[in-house]
Tab-separated table of C-alpha atoms and ligand atoms in Angstrom:
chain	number	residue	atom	x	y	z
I	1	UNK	CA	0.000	0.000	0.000
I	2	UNK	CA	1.309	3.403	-0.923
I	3	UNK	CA	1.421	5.927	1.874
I	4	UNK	CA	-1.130	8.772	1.344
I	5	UNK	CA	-1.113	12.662	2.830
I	6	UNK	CA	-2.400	15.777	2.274
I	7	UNK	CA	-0.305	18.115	0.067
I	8	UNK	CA	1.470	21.253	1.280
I	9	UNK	CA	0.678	24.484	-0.030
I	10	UNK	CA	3.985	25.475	-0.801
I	11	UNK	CA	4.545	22.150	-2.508
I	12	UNK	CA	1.686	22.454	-4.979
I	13	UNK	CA	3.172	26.288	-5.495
I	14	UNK	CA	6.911	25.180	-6.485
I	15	UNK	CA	4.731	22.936	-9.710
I	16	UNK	CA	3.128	25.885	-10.472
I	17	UNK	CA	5.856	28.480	-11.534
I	18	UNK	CA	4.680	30.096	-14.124
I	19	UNK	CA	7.646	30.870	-17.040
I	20	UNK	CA	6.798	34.900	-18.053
I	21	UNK	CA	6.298	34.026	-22.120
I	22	UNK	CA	9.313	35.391	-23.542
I	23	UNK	CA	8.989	37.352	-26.836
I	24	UNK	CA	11.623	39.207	-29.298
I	25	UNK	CA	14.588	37.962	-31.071
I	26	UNK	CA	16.983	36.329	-28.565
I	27	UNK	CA	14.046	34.186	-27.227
I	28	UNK	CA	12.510	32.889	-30.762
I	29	UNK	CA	15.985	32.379	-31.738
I	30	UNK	CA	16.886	30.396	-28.451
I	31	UNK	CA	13.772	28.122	-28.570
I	32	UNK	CA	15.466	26.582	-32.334
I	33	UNK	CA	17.122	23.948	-30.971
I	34	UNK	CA	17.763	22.501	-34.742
I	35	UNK	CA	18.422	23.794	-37.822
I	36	UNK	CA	15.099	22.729	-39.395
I	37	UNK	CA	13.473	24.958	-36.004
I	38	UNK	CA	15.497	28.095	-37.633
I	39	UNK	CA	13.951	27.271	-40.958
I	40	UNK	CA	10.552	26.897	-39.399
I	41	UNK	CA	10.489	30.917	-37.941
I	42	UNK	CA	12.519	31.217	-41.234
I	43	UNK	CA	9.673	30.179	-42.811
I	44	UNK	CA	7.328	32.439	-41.021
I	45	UNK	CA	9.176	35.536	-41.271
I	46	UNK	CA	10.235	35.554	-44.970
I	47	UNK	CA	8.171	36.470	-48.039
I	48	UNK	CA	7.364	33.506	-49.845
I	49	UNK	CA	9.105	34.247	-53.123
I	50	UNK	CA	12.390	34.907	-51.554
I	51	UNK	CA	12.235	31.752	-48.296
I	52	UNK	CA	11.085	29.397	-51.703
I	53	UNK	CA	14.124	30.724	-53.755
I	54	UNK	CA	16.765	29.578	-50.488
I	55	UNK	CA	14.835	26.469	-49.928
I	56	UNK	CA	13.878	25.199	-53.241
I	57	UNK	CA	15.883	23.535	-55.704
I	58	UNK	CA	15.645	22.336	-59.181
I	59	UNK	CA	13.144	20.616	-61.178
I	60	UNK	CA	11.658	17.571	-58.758
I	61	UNK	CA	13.910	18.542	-55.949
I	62	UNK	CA	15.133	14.973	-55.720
I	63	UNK	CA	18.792	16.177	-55.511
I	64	UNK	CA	18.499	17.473	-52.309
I	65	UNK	CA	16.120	15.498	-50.906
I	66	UNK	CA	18.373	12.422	-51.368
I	67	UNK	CA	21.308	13.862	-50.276
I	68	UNK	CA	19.627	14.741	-47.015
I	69	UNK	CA	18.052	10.926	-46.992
I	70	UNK	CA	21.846	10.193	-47.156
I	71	UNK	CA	22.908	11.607	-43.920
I	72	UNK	CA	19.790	10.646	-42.358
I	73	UNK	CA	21.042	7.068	-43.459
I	74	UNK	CA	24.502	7.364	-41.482
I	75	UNK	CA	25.244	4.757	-39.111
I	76	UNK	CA	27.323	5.711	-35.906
I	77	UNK	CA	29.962	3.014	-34.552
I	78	UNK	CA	31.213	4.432	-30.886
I	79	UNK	CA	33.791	3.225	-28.730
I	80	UNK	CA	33.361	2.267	-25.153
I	81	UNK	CA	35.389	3.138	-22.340
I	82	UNK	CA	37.241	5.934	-24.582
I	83	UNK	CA	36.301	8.875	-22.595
I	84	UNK	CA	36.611	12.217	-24.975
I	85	UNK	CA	36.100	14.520	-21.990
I	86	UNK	CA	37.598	17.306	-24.319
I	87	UNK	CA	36.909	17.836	-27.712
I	88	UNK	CA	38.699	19.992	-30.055
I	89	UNK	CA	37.031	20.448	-33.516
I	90	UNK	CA	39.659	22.812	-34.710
I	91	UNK	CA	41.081	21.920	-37.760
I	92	UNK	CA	43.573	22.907	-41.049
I	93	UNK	CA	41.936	23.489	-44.230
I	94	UNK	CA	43.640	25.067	-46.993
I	95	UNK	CA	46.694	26.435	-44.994
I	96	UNK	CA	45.050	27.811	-41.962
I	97	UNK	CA	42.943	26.729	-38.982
I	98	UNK	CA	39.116	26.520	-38.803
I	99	UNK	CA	37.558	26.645	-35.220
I	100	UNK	CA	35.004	23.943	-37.012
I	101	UNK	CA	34.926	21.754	-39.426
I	102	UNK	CA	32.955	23.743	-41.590
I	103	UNK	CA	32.462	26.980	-43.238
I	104	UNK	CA	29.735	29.300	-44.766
I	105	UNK	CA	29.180	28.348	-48.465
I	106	UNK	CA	28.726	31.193	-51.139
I	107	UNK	CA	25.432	32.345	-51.921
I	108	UNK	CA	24.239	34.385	-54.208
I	109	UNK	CA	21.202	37.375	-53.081
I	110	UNK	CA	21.459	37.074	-49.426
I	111	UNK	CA	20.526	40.630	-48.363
I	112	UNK	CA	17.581	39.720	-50.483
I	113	UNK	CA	16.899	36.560	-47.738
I	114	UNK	CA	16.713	39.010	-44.683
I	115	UNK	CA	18.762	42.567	-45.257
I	116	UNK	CA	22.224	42.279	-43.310
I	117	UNK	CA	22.814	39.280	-45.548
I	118	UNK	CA	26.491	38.341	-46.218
I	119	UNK	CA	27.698	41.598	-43.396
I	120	UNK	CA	25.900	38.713	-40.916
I	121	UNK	CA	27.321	35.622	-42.547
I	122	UNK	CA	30.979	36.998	-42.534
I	123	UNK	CA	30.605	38.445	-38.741
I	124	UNK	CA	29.354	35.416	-37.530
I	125	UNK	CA	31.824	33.214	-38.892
I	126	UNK	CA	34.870	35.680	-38.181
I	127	UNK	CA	33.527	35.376	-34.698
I	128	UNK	CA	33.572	31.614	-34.778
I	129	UNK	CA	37.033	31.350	-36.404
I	130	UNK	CA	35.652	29.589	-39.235
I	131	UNK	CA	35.952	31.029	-42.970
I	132	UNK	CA	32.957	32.456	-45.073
I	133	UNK	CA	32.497	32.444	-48.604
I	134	UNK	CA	31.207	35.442	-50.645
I	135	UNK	CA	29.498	34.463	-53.912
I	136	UNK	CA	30.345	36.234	-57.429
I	137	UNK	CA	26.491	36.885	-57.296
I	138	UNK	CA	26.731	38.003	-53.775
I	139	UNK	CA	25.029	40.936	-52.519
I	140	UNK	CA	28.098	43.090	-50.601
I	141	UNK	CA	31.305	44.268	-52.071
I	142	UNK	CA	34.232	42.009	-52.024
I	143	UNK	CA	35.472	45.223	-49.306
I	144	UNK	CA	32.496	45.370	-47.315
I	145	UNK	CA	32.779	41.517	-46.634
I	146	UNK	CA	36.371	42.360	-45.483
I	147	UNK	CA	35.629	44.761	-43.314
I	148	UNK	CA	32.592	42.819	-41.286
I	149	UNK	CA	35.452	40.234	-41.246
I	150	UNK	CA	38.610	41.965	-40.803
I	151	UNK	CA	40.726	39.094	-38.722
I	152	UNK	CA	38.775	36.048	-40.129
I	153	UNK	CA	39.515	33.728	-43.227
I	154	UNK	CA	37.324	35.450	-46.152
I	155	UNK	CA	37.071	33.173	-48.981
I	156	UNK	CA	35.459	34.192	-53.015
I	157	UNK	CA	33.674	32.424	-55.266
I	158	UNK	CA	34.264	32.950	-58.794
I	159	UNK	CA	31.642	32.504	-61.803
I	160	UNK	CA	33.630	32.802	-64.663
I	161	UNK	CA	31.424	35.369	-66.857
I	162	UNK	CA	30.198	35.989	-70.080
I	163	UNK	CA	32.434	39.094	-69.687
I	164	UNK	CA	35.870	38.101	-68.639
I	165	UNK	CA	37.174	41.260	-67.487
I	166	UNK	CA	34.419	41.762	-64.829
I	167	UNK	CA	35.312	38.014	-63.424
I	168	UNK	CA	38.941	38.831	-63.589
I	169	UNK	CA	38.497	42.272	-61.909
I	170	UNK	CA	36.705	40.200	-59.092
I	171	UNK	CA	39.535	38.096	-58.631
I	172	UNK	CA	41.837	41.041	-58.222
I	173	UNK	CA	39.826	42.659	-55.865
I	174	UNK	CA	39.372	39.613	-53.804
I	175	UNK	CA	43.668	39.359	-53.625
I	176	UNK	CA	43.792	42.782	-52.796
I	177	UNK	CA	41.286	42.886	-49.995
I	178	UNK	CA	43.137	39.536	-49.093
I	179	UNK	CA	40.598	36.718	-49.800
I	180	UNK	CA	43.339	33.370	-49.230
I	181	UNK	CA	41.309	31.083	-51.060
I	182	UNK	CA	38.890	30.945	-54.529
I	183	UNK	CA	36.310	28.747	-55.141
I	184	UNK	CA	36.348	28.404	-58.911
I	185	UNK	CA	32.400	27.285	-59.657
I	186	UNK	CA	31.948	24.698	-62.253
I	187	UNK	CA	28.545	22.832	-62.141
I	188	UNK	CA	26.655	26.662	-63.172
I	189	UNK	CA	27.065	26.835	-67.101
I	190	UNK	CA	23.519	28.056	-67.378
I	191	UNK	CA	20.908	27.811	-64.715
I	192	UNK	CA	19.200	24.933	-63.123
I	193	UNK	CA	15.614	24.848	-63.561
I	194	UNK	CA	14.351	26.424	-60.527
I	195	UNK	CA	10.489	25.918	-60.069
I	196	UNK	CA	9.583	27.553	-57.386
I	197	UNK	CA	10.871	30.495	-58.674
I	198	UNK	CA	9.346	30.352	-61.929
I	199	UNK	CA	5.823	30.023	-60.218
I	200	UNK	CA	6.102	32.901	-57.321
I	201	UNK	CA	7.108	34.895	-60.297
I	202	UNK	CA	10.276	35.899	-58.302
I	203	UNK	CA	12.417	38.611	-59.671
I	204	UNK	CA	15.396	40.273	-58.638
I	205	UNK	CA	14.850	43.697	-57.371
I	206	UNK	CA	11.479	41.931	-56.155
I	207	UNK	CA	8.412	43.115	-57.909
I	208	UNK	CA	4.900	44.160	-56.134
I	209	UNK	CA	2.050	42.307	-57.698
I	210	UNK	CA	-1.408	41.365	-55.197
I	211	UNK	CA	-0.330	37.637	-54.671
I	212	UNK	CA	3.387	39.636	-53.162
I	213	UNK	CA	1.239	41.976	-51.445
I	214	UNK	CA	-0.784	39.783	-49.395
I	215	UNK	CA	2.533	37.370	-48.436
I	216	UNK	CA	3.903	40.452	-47.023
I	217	UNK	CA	0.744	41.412	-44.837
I	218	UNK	CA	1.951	38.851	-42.138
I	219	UNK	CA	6.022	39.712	-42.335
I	220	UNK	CA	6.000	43.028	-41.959
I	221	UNK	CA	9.493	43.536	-40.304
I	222	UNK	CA	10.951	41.693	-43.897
I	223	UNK	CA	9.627	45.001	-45.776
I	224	UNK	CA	10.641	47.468	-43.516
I	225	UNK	CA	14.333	46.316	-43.499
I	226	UNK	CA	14.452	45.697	-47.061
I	227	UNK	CA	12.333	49.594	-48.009
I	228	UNK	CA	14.947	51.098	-45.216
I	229	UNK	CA	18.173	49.956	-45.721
I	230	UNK	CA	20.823	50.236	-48.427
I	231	UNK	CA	19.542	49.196	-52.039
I	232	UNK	CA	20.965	46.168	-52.932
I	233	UNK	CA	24.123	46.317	-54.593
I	234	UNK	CA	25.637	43.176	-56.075
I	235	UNK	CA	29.336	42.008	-55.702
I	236	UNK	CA	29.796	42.211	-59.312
I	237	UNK	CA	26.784	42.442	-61.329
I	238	UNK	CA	25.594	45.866	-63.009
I	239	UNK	CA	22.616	44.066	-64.574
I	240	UNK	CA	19.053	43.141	-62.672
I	241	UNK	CA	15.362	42.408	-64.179
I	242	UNK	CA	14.214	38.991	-64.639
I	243	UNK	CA	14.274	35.725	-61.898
I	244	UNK	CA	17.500	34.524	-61.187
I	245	UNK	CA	17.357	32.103	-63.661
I	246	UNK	CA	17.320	34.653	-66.135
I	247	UNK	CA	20.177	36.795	-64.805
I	248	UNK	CA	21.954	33.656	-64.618
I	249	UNK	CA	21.833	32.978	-68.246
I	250	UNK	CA	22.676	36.239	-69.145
I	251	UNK	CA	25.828	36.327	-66.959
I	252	UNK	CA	27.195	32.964	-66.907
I	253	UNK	CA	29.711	31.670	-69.877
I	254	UNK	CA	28.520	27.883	-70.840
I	255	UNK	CA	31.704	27.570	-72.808
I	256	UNK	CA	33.830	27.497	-69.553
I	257	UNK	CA	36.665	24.999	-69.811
I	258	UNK	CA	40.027	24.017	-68.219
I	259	UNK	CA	41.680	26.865	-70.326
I	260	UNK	CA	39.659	29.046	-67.897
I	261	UNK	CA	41.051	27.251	-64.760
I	262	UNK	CA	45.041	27.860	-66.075
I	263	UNK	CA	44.209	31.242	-66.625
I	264	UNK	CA	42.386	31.914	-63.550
I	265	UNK	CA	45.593	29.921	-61.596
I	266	UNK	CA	47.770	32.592	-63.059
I	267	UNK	CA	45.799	35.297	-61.854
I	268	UNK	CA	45.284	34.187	-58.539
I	269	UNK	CA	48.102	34.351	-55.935
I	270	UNK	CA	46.333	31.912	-52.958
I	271	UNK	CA	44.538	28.510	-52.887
I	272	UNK	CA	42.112	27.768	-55.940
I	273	UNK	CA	39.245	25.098	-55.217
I	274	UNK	CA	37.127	23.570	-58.082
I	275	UNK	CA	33.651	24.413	-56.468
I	276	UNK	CA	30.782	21.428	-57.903
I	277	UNK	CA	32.884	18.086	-58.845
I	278	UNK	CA	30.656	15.174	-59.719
I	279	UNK	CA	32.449	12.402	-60.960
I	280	UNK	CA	35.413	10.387	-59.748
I	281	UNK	CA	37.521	11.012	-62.851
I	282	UNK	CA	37.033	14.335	-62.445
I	283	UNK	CA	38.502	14.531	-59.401
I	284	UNK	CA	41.407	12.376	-60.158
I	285	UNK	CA	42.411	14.368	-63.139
I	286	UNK	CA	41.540	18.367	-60.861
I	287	UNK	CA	43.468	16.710	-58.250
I	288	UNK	CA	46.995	15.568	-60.795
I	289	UNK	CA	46.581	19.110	-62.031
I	290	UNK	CA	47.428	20.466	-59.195
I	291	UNK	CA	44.580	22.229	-57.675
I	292	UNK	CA	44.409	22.881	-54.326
I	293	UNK	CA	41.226	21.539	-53.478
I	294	UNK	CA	37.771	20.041	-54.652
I	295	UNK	CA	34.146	20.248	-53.552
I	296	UNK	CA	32.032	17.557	-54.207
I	297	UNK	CA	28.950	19.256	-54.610
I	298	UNK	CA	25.496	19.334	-56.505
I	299	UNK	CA	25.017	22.990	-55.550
I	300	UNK	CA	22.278	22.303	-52.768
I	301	UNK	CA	20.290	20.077	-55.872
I	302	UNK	CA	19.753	23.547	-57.446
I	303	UNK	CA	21.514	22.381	-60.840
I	304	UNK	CA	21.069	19.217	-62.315
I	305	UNK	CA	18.479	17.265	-60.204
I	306	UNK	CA	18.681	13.484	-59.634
I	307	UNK	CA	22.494	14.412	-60.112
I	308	UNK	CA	25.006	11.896	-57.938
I	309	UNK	CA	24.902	12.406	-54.141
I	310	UNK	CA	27.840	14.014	-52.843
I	311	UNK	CA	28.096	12.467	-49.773
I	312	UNK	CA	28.129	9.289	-51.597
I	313	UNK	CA	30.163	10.027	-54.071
I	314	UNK	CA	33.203	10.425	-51.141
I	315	UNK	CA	34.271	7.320	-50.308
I	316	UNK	CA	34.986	6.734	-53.666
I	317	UNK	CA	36.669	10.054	-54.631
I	318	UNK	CA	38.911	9.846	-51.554
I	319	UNK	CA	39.850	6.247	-52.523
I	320	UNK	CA	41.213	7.199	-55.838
I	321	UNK	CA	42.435	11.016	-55.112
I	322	UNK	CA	44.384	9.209	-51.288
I	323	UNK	CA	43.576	10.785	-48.405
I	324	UNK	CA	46.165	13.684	-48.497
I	325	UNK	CA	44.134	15.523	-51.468
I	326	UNK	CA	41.971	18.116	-50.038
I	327	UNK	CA	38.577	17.197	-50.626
I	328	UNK	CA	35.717	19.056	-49.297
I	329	UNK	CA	31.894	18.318	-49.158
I	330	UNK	CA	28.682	20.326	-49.437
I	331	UNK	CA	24.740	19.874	-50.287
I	332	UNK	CA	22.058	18.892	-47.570
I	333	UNK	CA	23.650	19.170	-44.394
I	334	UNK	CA	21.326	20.497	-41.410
I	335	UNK	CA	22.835	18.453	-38.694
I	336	UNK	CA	26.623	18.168	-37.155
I	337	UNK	CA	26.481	14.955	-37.163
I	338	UNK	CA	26.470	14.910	-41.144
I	339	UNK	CA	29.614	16.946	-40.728
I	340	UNK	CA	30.880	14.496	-38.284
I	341	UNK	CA	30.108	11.692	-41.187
I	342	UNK	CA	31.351	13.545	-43.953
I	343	UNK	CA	35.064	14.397	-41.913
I	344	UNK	CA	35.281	10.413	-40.811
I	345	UNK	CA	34.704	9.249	-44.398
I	346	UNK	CA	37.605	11.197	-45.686
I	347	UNK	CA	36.273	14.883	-46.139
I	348	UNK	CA	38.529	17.482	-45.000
I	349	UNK	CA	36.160	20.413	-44.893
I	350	UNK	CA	32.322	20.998	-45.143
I	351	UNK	CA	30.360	23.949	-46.237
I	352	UNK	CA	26.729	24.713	-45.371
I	353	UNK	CA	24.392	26.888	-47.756
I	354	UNK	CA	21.067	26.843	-46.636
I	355	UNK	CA	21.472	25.992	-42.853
I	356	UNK	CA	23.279	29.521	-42.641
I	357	UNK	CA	20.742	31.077	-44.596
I	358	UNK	CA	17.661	29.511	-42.673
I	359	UNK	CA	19.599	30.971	-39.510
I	360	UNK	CA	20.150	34.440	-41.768
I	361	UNK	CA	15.967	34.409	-42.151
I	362	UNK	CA	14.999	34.072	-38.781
I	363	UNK	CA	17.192	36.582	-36.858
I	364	UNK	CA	19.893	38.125	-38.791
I	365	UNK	CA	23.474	37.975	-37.310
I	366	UNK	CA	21.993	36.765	-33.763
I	367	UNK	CA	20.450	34.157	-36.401
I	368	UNK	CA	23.648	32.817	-38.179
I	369	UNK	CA	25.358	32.856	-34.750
I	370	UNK	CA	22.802	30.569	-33.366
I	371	UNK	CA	23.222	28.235	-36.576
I	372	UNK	CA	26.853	27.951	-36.031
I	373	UNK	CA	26.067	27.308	-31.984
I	374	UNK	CA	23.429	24.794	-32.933
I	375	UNK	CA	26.103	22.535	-35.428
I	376	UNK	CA	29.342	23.338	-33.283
I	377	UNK	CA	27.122	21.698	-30.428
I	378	UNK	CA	25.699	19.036	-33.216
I	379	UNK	CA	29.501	18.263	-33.982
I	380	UNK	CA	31.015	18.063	-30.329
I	381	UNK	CA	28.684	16.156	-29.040
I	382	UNK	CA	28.754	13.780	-31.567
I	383	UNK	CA	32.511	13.585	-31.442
I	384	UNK	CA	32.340	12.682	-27.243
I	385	UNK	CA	29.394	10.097	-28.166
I	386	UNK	CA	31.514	8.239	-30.327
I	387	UNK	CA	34.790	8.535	-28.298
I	388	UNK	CA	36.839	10.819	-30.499
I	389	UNK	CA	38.233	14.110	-29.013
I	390	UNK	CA	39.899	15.511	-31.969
I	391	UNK	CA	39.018	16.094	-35.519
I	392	UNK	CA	42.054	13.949	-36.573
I	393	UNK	CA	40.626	10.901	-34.643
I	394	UNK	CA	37.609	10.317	-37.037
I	395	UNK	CA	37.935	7.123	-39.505
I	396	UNK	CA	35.545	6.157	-41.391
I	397	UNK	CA	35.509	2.655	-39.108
I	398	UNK	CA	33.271	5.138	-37.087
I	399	UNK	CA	30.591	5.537	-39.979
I	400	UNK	CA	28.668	3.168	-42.224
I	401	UNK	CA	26.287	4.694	-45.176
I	402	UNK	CA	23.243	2.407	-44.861
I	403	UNK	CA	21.325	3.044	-48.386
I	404	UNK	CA	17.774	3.320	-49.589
I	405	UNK	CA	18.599	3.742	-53.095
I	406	UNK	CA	20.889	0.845	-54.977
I	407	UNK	CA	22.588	1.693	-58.306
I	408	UNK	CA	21.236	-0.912	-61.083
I	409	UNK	CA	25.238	-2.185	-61.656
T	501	FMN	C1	20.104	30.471	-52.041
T	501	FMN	C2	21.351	29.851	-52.545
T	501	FMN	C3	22.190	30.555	-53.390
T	501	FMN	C4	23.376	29.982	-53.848
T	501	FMN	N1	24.220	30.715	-54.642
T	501	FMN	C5	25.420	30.180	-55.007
T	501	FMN	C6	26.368	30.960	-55.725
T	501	FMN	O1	26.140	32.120	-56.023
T	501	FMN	N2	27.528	30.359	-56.077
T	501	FMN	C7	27.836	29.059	-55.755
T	501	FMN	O2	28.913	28.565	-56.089
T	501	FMN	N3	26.949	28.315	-55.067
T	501	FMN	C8	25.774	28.846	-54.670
T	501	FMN	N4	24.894	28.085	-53.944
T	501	FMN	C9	25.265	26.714	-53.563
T	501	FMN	C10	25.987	26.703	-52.213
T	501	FMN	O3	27.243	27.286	-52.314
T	501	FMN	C11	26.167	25.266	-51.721
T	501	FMN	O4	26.802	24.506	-52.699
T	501	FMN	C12	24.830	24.601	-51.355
T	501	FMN	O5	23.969	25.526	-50.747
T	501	FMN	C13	25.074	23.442	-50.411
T	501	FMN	O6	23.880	22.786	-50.090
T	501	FMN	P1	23.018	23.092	-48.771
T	501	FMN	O7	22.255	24.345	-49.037
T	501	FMN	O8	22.157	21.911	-48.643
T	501	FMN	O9	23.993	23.269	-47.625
T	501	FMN	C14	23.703	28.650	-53.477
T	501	FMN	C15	22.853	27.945	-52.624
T	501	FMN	C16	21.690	28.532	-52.151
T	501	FMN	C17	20.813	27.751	-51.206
């Protein structure tokens, strides 16, 4: 028989403190305890035309949804007994340190995404000693992004354009204002076939039409920063009007080639990175060139949809290339522990696109700080779980890539 008595007052009051709702900034952004909780207020807060053109991808959007099934897919092996009581996650990626293993991928439009755009991205990440990446189609100067990141690794990504001498003049700039690395884009030689942006009608400067009118009733705050702060000025581009698949086409070069790559090496005083490898012979023959570096990437799925999985693709590319090549890894990653995966099966360096913009959309700076809190916390804990306290540690005996989808042969 269990013991029965009467309860005391102040008993029953201790289960009844009530928590003061908390409201503002700092408390939405504190209640996203994942990345896909940033992209839910991102959700909310953003005009549907520009949250659809950061979360969408091309055609089907079976890219990126099966590069995301990948990581979900990961298997963890731990050790026992192995206490990692402290972890360090620093690491060396293209001759410096990183605070993290990962960085802040190059997008293009950001201030269009929420207004302090890449000024955010490159604070955050200065303040997290890891490097950020400003996009050819970016929406702050090459000099701007240096100064919101005087002390931090700034890194540029080049489209090679239709007009040379604007690409080139880019790539001066970016030595000048002392960019160490360039990310030399290769899976862009027109635009992917973005359908989300073709049905909002989305257009770069935005347009007002009724359907844009009555999205913006409910996100007020996104029109008042965008109406009262700096017009948009693009790294590089003089020309607007259209969607971005549009301005894409009328920018980019389809004839790009390796000729493009020697010249650009000449040019270009630091590391040089082929930005959107696909294919193991591709690799092999970047990486006997003489490149620095190589991203396996499909460009967040935004290019060529049902194109390989990057993520998948690793293993492989590691295999031939031997583990001292640098080989990096983007597309689908909203957890640390698919950086964790990706750095155990060989990857020396991740980049995230949308989980830094999905932090961008729901509370500015404070917002991309949280993202990188939310992975570094992701990755470290992840690291301790399986027994490994340094980045160095990771093999991929500690991962296995279970699989939904089986190739044919
Ligand atoms: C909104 C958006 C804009 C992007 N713009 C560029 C760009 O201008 N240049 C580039 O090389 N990659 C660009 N990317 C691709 C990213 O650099 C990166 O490869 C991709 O976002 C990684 O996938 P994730 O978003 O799943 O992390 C863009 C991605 C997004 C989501």
């Amino acid at each position: 028989m269990v013991q029965r008595q009467f309860p005391k007052p102040a008993e029953v009051l201790e289960f009844m403190k009530v928590k003061p709702p908390q409201f503002g900034r700092d408390a939405r952004l504190k209640k996203a305890l994942t990345i896909s909780d940033l992209r839910a207020i991102a959700k909310r807060r953003t005009p549907a035309a520009a949250f659809d053109y950061t979360d969408g991808a091309a055609d089907q959007e079976l890219s990126i949804a099966r590069a995301r099934e990948a990581f979900e897919d990961i298997e963890f092996h731990p050790d026992i007994l192995r206490p990692a009581e402290h972890v360090d996650t620093t690491t060396e990626i293209l001759g410096g340190t990183s605070a993290l293993p990962f960085g802040i991928a190059p997008t293009g439009f950001t201030r269009l995404m929420q207004t302090e755009g890449e000024t955010a991205g490159a604070g955050a990440a200065g303040a997290a000693g890891i490097p950020f990446t400003l996009s050819t189609l970016g929406t702050t100067s090459i000099e701007d992004v240096k100064k919101a990141n005087p002390n931090g690794r700034n890194w540029f990504q080049l489209y090679v354009l239709r007009d040379r001498e604007v690409s080139y003049g880019l790539v001066k700039r970016a030595a000048e204002a002392g960019f160490d690395t360039l990310h030399f884009t290769v899976d862009t030689p027109i635009a992917g076939n973005r359908m989300r942006d073709s049905r909002n009608g989305f257009s770069i400067p935005p347009q007002l039409t009724l359907g844009t009118i009555a999205n913006a009733i409910p996100r007020p705050w996104w029109w008042i920063d965008f109406l009262t702060t700096p017009k948009l000025e693009f790294a590089s581009l003089t020309s607007t009007g259209g969607t971005v698949g549009d301005l894409i086409g009328q920018a980019m070069d389809p004839t790009i080639s390796y000729e493009d790559l020697a010249t650009i090496r000449e040019m270009w005083p630091g590391k040089i990175v082929i930005k959107g490898v696909q294919n193991v012979p591709d690799a092999v023959k970047l990486i006997g060139m003489g490149v620095d570096g190589l991203v396996l990437s499909n460009h967040g799925g935004r290019q060529l949809d049902r194109a390989p999985i990057p993520f998948r693709l690793l293993p492989q590319v590691v295999k031939e290339v031997g583990a001292d090549a640098t080989v990096m890894i983007d597309t689908g990653i909203m957890n640390g522990q698919d950086i964790v995966a990706s750095i155990a099966l060989g990857a020396k360096f991740t980049l995230i696109g949308r989980a830094y913009l999905y932090g961008l959309m729901a509370g500015g700076r404070a917002g991309v700080d949280r993202t990188i809190q939310i992975l570094s916390s992701e990755v470290r804990r992840t690291m301790a779980l399986l027994g490994v306290s340094s980045i160095e540690e990771l093999e991929p005996r500690h991962v296995t890539q279970l699989t939904r989808l089986v190739p044919v042969r």
